[in-house]
Coordinates of C-alpha atoms and ligand atoms in Angstrom, one line a residue:
M112 CA 21.2 -44.4 41.8
N113 CA 21.5 -41.5 39.4
S114 CA 22.1 -42.4 35.8
L115 CA 23.2 -40.4 32.7
L116 CA 21.3 -39.9 29.4
D117 CA 22.9 -40.8 26.1
V118 CA 23.9 -37.2 25.4
A119 CA 25.9 -37.9 22.2
H120 CA 22.8 -39.3 20.6
L121 CA 20.5 -36.7 22.1
K122 CA 22.7 -33.8 21.0
E123 CA 22.0 -34.7 17.3
D124 CA 18.4 -33.4 17.9
F125 CA 19.8 -29.9 18.6
P126 CA 21.2 -28.2 15.5
I127 CA 23.2 -25.6 17.4
F128 CA 25.6 -28.2 18.7
S129 CA 27.1 -28.6 15.3
K130 CA 28.2 -24.9 15.4
V131 CA 32.0 -24.4 15.6
M132 CA 32.8 -21.9 18.3
R133 CA 35.8 -19.5 18.8
G134 CA 39.2 -21.2 18.4
D135 CA 37.5 -24.1 16.5
N136 CA 36.1 -25.4 19.7
R137 CA 32.9 -27.3 20.1
L138 CA 30.0 -25.6 21.9
I139 CA 29.9 -26.3 25.6
Y140 CA 26.7 -24.7 26.6
L141 CA 26.4 -24.1 30.3
D142 CA 23.8 -21.3 30.3
S143 CA 20.5 -23.2 30.2
G144 CA 19.5 -21.4 33.3
A145 CA 19.2 -18.3 31.2
T146 CA 17.7 -20.0 28.1
S147 CA 17.8 -23.5 26.8
Q148 CA 18.7 -24.7 23.3
K149 CA 16.0 -26.0 21.0
P150 CA 15.6 -29.4 19.4
L151 CA 14.7 -29.7 15.7
S152 CA 11.2 -31.0 16.5
V153 CA 10.4 -27.6 18.2
L154 CA 11.8 -25.6 15.3
N155 CA 9.8 -27.7 12.9
A156 CA 6.6 -27.4 14.9
E157 CA 6.8 -23.6 14.7
R158 CA 7.8 -23.7 11.0
D159 CA 4.9 -26.1 10.3
F160 CA 2.5 -23.8 12.0
Y161 CA 3.6 -20.9 9.8
T162 CA 3.8 -22.9 6.6
Q163 CA 0.6 -25.0 7.0
H164 CA -1.8 -23.5 9.5
N165 CA -1.0 -19.8 10.0
S166 CA -4.1 -17.9 11.0
A167 CA -5.5 -16.0 14.0
V168 CA -6.8 -18.5 16.5
H169 CA -10.5 -18.4 17.7
R170 CA -11.5 -15.9 15.1
G171 CA -12.0 -17.0 11.5
S172 CA -14.5 -19.4 10.1
H173 CA -12.1 -20.8 7.5
L174 CA -10.0 -24.0 7.4
L175 CA -6.7 -22.3 8.5
A176 CA -8.4 -20.7 11.5
E177 CA -9.8 -24.0 12.5
E178 CA -6.4 -25.8 12.2
A179 CA -4.6 -23.0 14.0
S180 CA -7.1 -23.1 16.9
E181 CA -6.8 -26.9 17.1
A182 CA -3.0 -26.7 17.2
F183 CA -3.1 -23.9 19.8
E184 CA -5.6 -25.7 22.0
G185 CA -3.7 -28.9 21.5
A186 CA -0.7 -27.2 23.0
R187 CA -2.7 -26.1 26.0
E188 CA -3.8 -29.7 26.5
K189 CA -0.1 -30.8 26.4
V190 CA 0.9 -28.2 29.0
A191 CA -2.0 -29.2 31.2
A192 CA -1.0 -32.9 31.1
F193 CA 2.6 -32.0 31.7
I194 CA 1.9 -30.1 35.0
G195 CA -1.1 -32.1 36.2
A196 CA -3.6 -29.3 35.6
E197 CA -7.1 -28.9 34.1
V198 CA -6.9 -27.6 30.5
D199 CA -8.9 -24.5 31.3
E200 CA -6.5 -23.6 34.1
V201 CA -3.6 -23.1 31.7
V202 CA -3.1 -19.6 30.4
F203 CA -0.6 -18.7 27.7
T204 CA 1.5 -15.6 28.3
K205 CA 4.7 -14.4 26.7
G206 CA 6.9 -15.7 29.6
A207 CA 7.2 -16.2 33.3
T208 CA 7.8 -12.5 33.9
E209 CA 4.4 -11.7 32.3
S210 CA 2.7 -14.5 34.2
L211 CA 4.0 -13.2 37.6
N212 CA 3.0 -9.7 36.7
L213 CA -0.4 -11.0 35.6
I214 CA -1.0 -12.5 39.0
A215 CA 0.1 -9.4 40.9
Y216 CA -1.8 -7.0 38.7
S217 CA -4.9 -9.1 38.6
I218 CA -5.0 -9.4 42.4
G219 CA -4.3 -5.6 42.6
N220 CA -7.4 -5.1 40.4
S221 CA -9.7 -7.0 42.7
A222 CA -12.7 -5.1 44.1
P223 CA -12.3 -4.2 47.8
S224 CA -15.0 -6.7 48.7
S225 CA -13.1 -9.6 47.0
R226 CA -11.3 -12.1 49.2
L227 CA -8.4 -11.6 46.8
A228 CA -8.1 -7.9 47.5
I229 CA -4.9 -6.7 49.2
K230 CA -5.4 -4.0 51.9
P231 CA -3.0 -1.8 53.9
G232 CA -1.3 -3.8 56.6
D233 CA -1.6 -7.1 54.6
R234 CA 1.6 -9.0 54.1
I235 CA 3.2 -10.5 51.0
V236 CA 6.0 -13.0 51.6
V237 CA 8.9 -13.7 49.3
S238 CA 12.5 -14.9 49.8
E239 CA 15.9 -13.4 49.5
M240 CA 16.7 -15.8 46.7
E241 CA 14.0 -14.6 44.3
H242 CA 14.7 -13.6 40.7
H243 CA 13.6 -10.0 40.2
A244 CA 10.6 -11.3 38.2
N245 CA 9.2 -12.8 41.4
L246 CA 10.1 -9.9 43.6
I247 CA 9.5 -6.6 41.9
P248 CA 5.8 -7.3 40.9
W249 CA 5.1 -8.0 44.6
Q250 CA 7.0 -4.9 45.7
Q251 CA 4.9 -2.9 43.3
L252 CA 1.7 -4.5 44.4
A253 CA 2.6 -3.7 48.0
Q254 CA 3.4 -0.1 47.1
R255 CA 0.0 0.3 45.3
T256 CA -2.0 -1.3 48.1
G257 CA -0.2 -0.3 51.3
A258 CA 0.7 -3.9 52.1
E259 CA 4.1 -4.9 53.5
I260 CA 6.8 -7.2 52.0
A261 CA 8.4 -9.7 54.3
W262 CA 10.9 -12.3 53.3
F263 CA 12.8 -15.5 54.2
P264 CA 16.5 -15.0 54.6
V265 CA 19.0 -17.3 53.0
T266 CA 21.5 -19.3 55.1
P267 CA 25.2 -19.2 54.5
D268 CA 25.0 -22.6 52.7
G269 CA 22.3 -21.2 50.3
R270 CA 19.2 -22.7 51.8
L271 CA 16.0 -20.9 52.9
D272 CA 16.1 -20.1 56.6
L273 CA 12.8 -21.3 57.8
T274 CA 13.4 -20.9 61.6
E275 CA 11.0 -18.0 61.7
L276 CA 8.5 -19.7 59.4
D277 CA 5.4 -19.1 61.6
S278 CA 6.2 -15.4 62.3
I279 CA 7.2 -14.6 58.7
I280 CA 4.0 -16.2 57.3
N281 CA 1.7 -14.6 59.9
E282 CA -2.1 -14.2 60.1
R283 CA -1.9 -11.0 58.0
T284 CA -0.2 -12.8 55.1
K285 CA -2.2 -12.9 51.8
I286 CA 0.4 -14.1 49.3
V287 CA 3.5 -16.2 49.6
A288 CA 5.6 -16.2 46.3
I289 CA 8.7 -18.4 46.3
T290 CA 10.9 -19.9 43.7
H291 CA 10.9 -23.7 43.4
Q292 CA 14.6 -23.8 42.4
S293 CA 17.0 -20.8 42.7
N294 CA 18.5 -19.7 39.4
V295 CA 21.7 -18.6 41.3
L296 CA 22.2 -21.2 44.0
G297 CA 20.5 -24.3 42.5
T298 CA 18.7 -24.8 45.8
I299 CA 15.4 -26.6 45.6
N300 CA 13.1 -25.2 48.3
P301 CA 11.2 -27.3 50.8
L302 CA 7.7 -26.5 49.5
E303 CA 5.7 -28.8 51.8
Q304 CA 6.4 -26.8 54.9
L305 CA 5.9 -23.5 53.2
I306 CA 2.7 -24.4 51.5
S307 CA 1.1 -26.0 54.5
R308 CA 1.9 -22.8 56.6
T309 CA 0.6 -20.6 53.8
H310 CA -2.7 -22.4 53.7
E311 CA -2.9 -22.5 57.5
V312 CA -3.2 -18.7 57.5
G313 CA -5.5 -18.6 54.5
A314 CA -3.0 -17.1 52.1
L315 CA -2.3 -18.1 48.5
F316 CA 0.9 -19.8 47.3
V317 CA 2.6 -18.6 44.1
L318 CA 5.3 -20.9 42.7
D319 CA 8.0 -19.5 40.4
A320 CA 8.6 -22.8 38.5
C321 CA 11.0 -21.3 35.9
Q322 CA 13.9 -23.4 37.0
S323 CA 11.9 -26.5 38.1
V324 CA 9.4 -27.4 35.4
P325 CA 12.1 -27.8 32.7
H326 CA 14.2 -30.0 35.0
F327 CA 12.0 -32.4 37.0
A328 CA 8.4 -33.5 37.2
V329 CA 6.1 -30.8 38.8
D330 CA 2.5 -31.6 39.5
V331 CA 0.4 -28.6 40.5
K332 CA -2.3 -30.7 42.2
E333 CA 0.1 -32.8 44.2
L334 CA 1.9 -29.7 45.4
Q335 CA -1.4 -28.1 46.4
I336 CA -0.2 -24.7 45.2
D337 CA -2.5 -21.9 44.0
F338 CA -0.6 -20.3 41.1
L339 CA 2.5 -21.3 39.0
A340 CA 4.6 -19.6 36.4
F341 CA 7.2 -20.8 33.9
S342 CA 8.8 -19.8 30.6
G343 CA 8.8 -22.0 27.5
H344 CA 12.3 -20.9 26.4
K345 CA 14.0 -22.5 29.4
A346 CA 12.2 -25.9 28.7
V347 CA 13.7 -26.4 25.2
G348 CA 10.7 -24.4 23.9
P349 CA 10.5 -21.1 21.9
T350 CA 10.9 -17.6 23.3
G351 CA 7.8 -15.5 23.6
V352 CA 5.6 -18.1 25.3
G353 CA 5.1 -18.8 29.0
I354 CA 2.5 -20.3 31.3
F355 CA 0.4 -18.9 34.0
W356 CA -1.5 -21.7 35.9
G357 CA -4.1 -21.0 38.6
R358 CA -6.6 -23.1 40.4
A359 CA -10.0 -23.0 38.5
A360 CA -11.9 -21.5 41.4
L361 CA -9.4 -18.7 41.8
L362 CA -9.2 -17.9 38.0
A363 CA -13.0 -17.5 38.1
E364 CA -12.8 -14.9 40.8
M365 CA -9.8 -13.0 39.4
E366 CA -9.9 -9.8 37.4
P367 CA -8.1 -9.6 34.0
F368 CA -4.6 -8.1 33.7
L369 CA -4.6 -7.1 30.0
T370 CA -7.9 -6.2 28.3
G371 CA -8.9 -6.0 24.7
G372 CA -9.9 -8.5 21.9
S373 CA -10.7 -12.2 22.5
M374 CA -11.0 -11.9 26.3
I375 CA -14.6 -10.6 26.5
E376 CA -18.1 -12.0 26.8
S377 CA -19.9 -8.9 25.7
V378 CA -19.0 -5.2 25.2
T379 CA -21.1 -2.0 25.1
M380 CA -19.7 1.5 24.6
A381 CA -19.6 2.0 28.4
D382 CA -18.6 -1.4 29.7
A383 CA -17.5 -5.0 29.1
T384 CA -17.8 -8.4 30.7
W385 CA -15.2 -11.2 30.6
A386 CA -15.0 -14.6 29.0
P387 CA -14.3 -17.4 31.3
A388 CA -10.7 -18.5 32.0
P389 CA -8.4 -19.1 30.3
R390 CA -9.5 -16.6 27.6
K391 CA -10.2 -13.9 30.2
F392 CA -6.4 -13.7 30.6
E393 CA -5.4 -14.0 26.9
A394 CA -6.2 -10.6 25.4
G395 CA -5.2 -10.1 21.8
V396 CA -3.9 -12.6 19.2
P397 CA -1.6 -14.8 21.2
N398 CA 1.9 -16.1 20.3
M399 CA 0.4 -19.1 18.5
A400 CA 3.4 -20.6 16.8
Q401 CA 5.3 -20.3 20.0
A402 CA 2.6 -22.0 22.0
V403 CA 2.6 -24.9 19.4
G404 CA 6.4 -25.0 19.7
L405 CA 6.0 -25.2 23.5
G406 CA 3.7 -28.2 23.0
A407 CA 6.4 -29.9 20.9
A408 CA 9.0 -29.0 23.5
L409 CA 7.0 -30.7 26.3
D410 CA 6.5 -33.7 24.0
Y411 CA 10.3 -33.9 23.6
L412 CA 10.9 -33.7 27.3
S413 CA 8.2 -36.3 28.0
A414 CA 9.6 -38.7 25.5
I415 CA 12.9 -38.6 27.4
G416 CA 11.2 -38.6 30.7
M417 CA 11.4 -35.9 33.4
D418 CA 12.6 -38.5 36.0
A419 CA 15.4 -39.4 33.6
I420 CA 16.3 -35.8 33.1
E421 CA 16.3 -35.2 36.9
S422 CA 18.5 -38.3 37.4
H423 CA 20.9 -37.1 34.7
E424 CA 21.3 -33.7 36.2
S425 CA 21.9 -35.2 39.7
A426 CA 24.6 -37.5 38.3
I427 CA 26.3 -34.4 36.8
S428 CA 26.0 -32.6 40.2
D429 CA 27.4 -35.7 42.1
Y430 CA 30.4 -35.6 39.7
L431 CA 31.0 -31.9 39.5
I432 CA 30.4 -30.6 43.1
P433 CA 33.4 -32.5 44.7
Q434 CA 35.6 -31.2 41.9
L435 CA 34.5 -27.6 42.4
L436 CA 34.9 -27.8 46.1
A437 CA 38.5 -29.2 45.7
L438 CA 39.6 -26.4 43.3
P439 CA 42.0 -24.0 45.2
G440 CA 40.7 -20.4 45.1
L441 CA 37.2 -21.3 44.1
T442 CA 34.2 -20.7 46.4
L443 CA 31.0 -22.6 45.5
I444 CA 28.0 -20.4 46.2
G445 CA 25.1 -22.6 47.2
P446 CA 24.5 -26.0 48.7
A447 CA 27.7 -28.2 48.7
S448 CA 25.8 -31.5 48.0
S449 CA 23.4 -32.6 45.3
E450 CA 20.7 -33.1 48.0
S451 CA 17.7 -30.9 47.1
R452 CA 19.6 -28.9 44.5
G453 CA 19.7 -28.7 40.7
A454 CA 22.7 -28.6 38.4
V455 CA 23.2 -24.8 38.6
F456 CA 26.5 -23.8 40.0
S457 CA 27.5 -20.3 41.0
F458 CA 31.0 -19.6 42.1
A459 CA 33.6 -17.0 42.8
V460 CA 37.3 -17.5 41.8
D461 CA 39.8 -15.5 43.9
G462 CA 41.5 -12.7 42.0
I463 CA 39.3 -13.1 38.8
H464 CA 36.3 -10.9 38.1
P465 CA 33.3 -13.0 36.9
H466 CA 33.2 -11.2 33.5
D467 CA 36.9 -11.8 32.9
L468 CA 36.4 -15.5 33.8
G469 CA 33.4 -15.7 31.4
Q470 CA 35.5 -14.3 28.6
V471 CA 38.4 -16.6 29.1
L472 CA 36.0 -19.7 29.2
D473 CA 34.4 -18.4 26.0
Q474 CA 37.8 -18.8 24.3
S475 CA 37.4 -22.5 24.8
G476 CA 33.8 -22.6 23.6
I477 CA 32.3 -22.7 27.1
A478 CA 29.3 -20.5 27.5
V479 CA 28.6 -19.5 31.1
R480 CA 26.6 -16.7 32.6
T481 CA 28.3 -13.9 34.6
G482 CA 26.8 -11.1 36.7
H483 CA 24.0 -10.6 39.2
H484 CA 21.6 -13.1 37.5
C485 CA 18.6 -10.7 38.2
A486 CA 19.0 -11.4 41.9
W487 CA 20.5 -8.2 43.4
P488 CA 19.2 -8.7 46.9
L489 CA 20.8 -12.2 47.0
M490 CA 24.1 -10.8 45.6
R491 CA 24.1 -8.2 48.4
K492 CA 23.4 -10.8 51.0
L493 CA 26.3 -12.9 49.7
G494 CA 28.5 -9.8 49.6
V495 CA 29.4 -10.2 46.0
V496 CA 28.8 -8.0 42.9
G497 CA 28.2 -11.0 40.8
T498 CA 29.1 -14.6 40.2
T499 CA 30.0 -17.0 37.4
R500 CA 27.2 -19.4 36.8
A501 CA 27.4 -22.8 35.0
S502 CA 24.0 -24.3 34.5
F503 CA 23.6 -27.8 33.0
Y504 CA 20.7 -29.5 31.2
L505 CA 19.8 -32.7 29.5
Y506 CA 22.3 -32.1 26.6
N507 CA 25.3 -31.7 28.9
D508 CA 27.5 -34.5 30.0
L509 CA 30.5 -35.2 32.2
A510 CA 32.9 -34.1 29.5
D511 CA 31.3 -30.7 29.7
A512 CA 31.9 -30.7 33.5
D513 CA 35.5 -31.7 32.9
A514 CA 35.9 -28.9 30.3
L515 CA 34.5 -26.4 32.9
I516 CA 37.1 -27.5 35.5
E517 CA 39.9 -27.4 33.0
G518 CA 38.7 -23.9 31.8
I519 CA 38.7 -22.5 35.3
V520 CA 42.2 -23.8 36.0
S521 CA 43.5 -22.4 32.7
A522 CA 42.0 -19.0 33.6
Q523 CA 43.6 -19.1 37.0
K524 CA 47.0 -19.8 35.3
Y525 CA 46.3 -17.0 32.7
F526 CA 45.5 -14.5 35.5
K527 CA 48.4 -15.9 37.6
V528 CA 46.2 -16.4 40.7
L529 CA 47.0 -20.0 41.4
Ligands
PLP747 N1 12.2 -16.7 37.7 C1 13.4 -17.4 37.7 C2 13.8 -18.3 38.8 C3 14.2 -17.3 36.6 O1 15.4 -17.9 36.5 C4 13.8 -16.4 35.5 C5 14.7 -16.2 34.4 O2 15.9 -16.4 34.4 C6 12.6 -15.8 35.6 C7 11.8 -15.9 36.7 C8 12.1 -14.9 34.5 O3 11.9 -15.6 33.3 P1 11.6 -14.9 31.9 O4 12.7 -13.9 31.8 O5 11.7 -16.0 30.9 O6 10.3 -14.2 32.0

């Protein structure tokens, strides 16, 4: 049985919810799929880093450098515990986009003799529901290496069509890169089948966990994936920090993506060798305060409990989906039940352009996302230029769902399309 969190209490942790919005309305934030709001503990952790410990990590021999390094490495330990990883498998990046590019470029930099090298005729498999961040880096890698891109289509009800699983992930496949949860449809993909087929053909599985790690428990070892990427800012953490996780044995074999300071073992005028992972992948002074803030964010989520957050979001889905389906003139884009789906709802309203709908909802303090959601191929498949998307998180409640429904009906009246 799904149950709701005590949102009124929890919202007190998020200063932004005391902001008065247009028309003296309260903030009804339904855009967490794009970025989440931040609790005070995260803001304080960043501030505390700057006011008490600020120094470049891993460099100086002074007290501040020591404290900064401890805080930074402490954050790495928290991330590792949160996703069931080994500490040295966790790499800080500036976000999921960088993490996914890191994987693609690193693989592209492999020596021809490496088992990671991509050759002409090899295959990289994605899906039609990928965010551009988990599509374009693979297209680019394919173009640089002569590999081909293949993809799983999306069914009319917004699921991955796996009927051709064995021929799409074929013996030539080297990489399968799939989103855990679609940022447009809310669909949670059936990873077990995909991962077992990926490993059957000896390929590597990359999980875009941007929309899953913030919303439900994800354990990299349990899933038996090879690589994972997510962004801190969607998980109540700061902007400017993300995670690339890879299995230790793979990280040891991989080439760096960015080179420079802090990632070397030794350097001569002609050449350099690399430090072991994770430092091999962390060139330059990292986003230290942001990493520490991410540690605080994961502490915050853990204290509430990822299962409790998942249950809360499912309860909202159970409540909202039937109401969306019953609204005349509204088409829900994505699965029509809360089974294997998150609380992300894309929809089209007859006679109202998504941007116009977004602006009318904004008049009531309701923040939704409108447009293509960085998923053009999916928009083309769905035959729409864009959608309106309402994405819920731990600080949303049923009153927010009611406000959304009322807002849509008001917009329909305003545009005289009812
Ligand atoms: N993948 C998915 C599924 C996303 O939803 C997003 C962001 O919306 C990304 C990747 C890219 O994340 P970022 O822009 O934080 O790098």
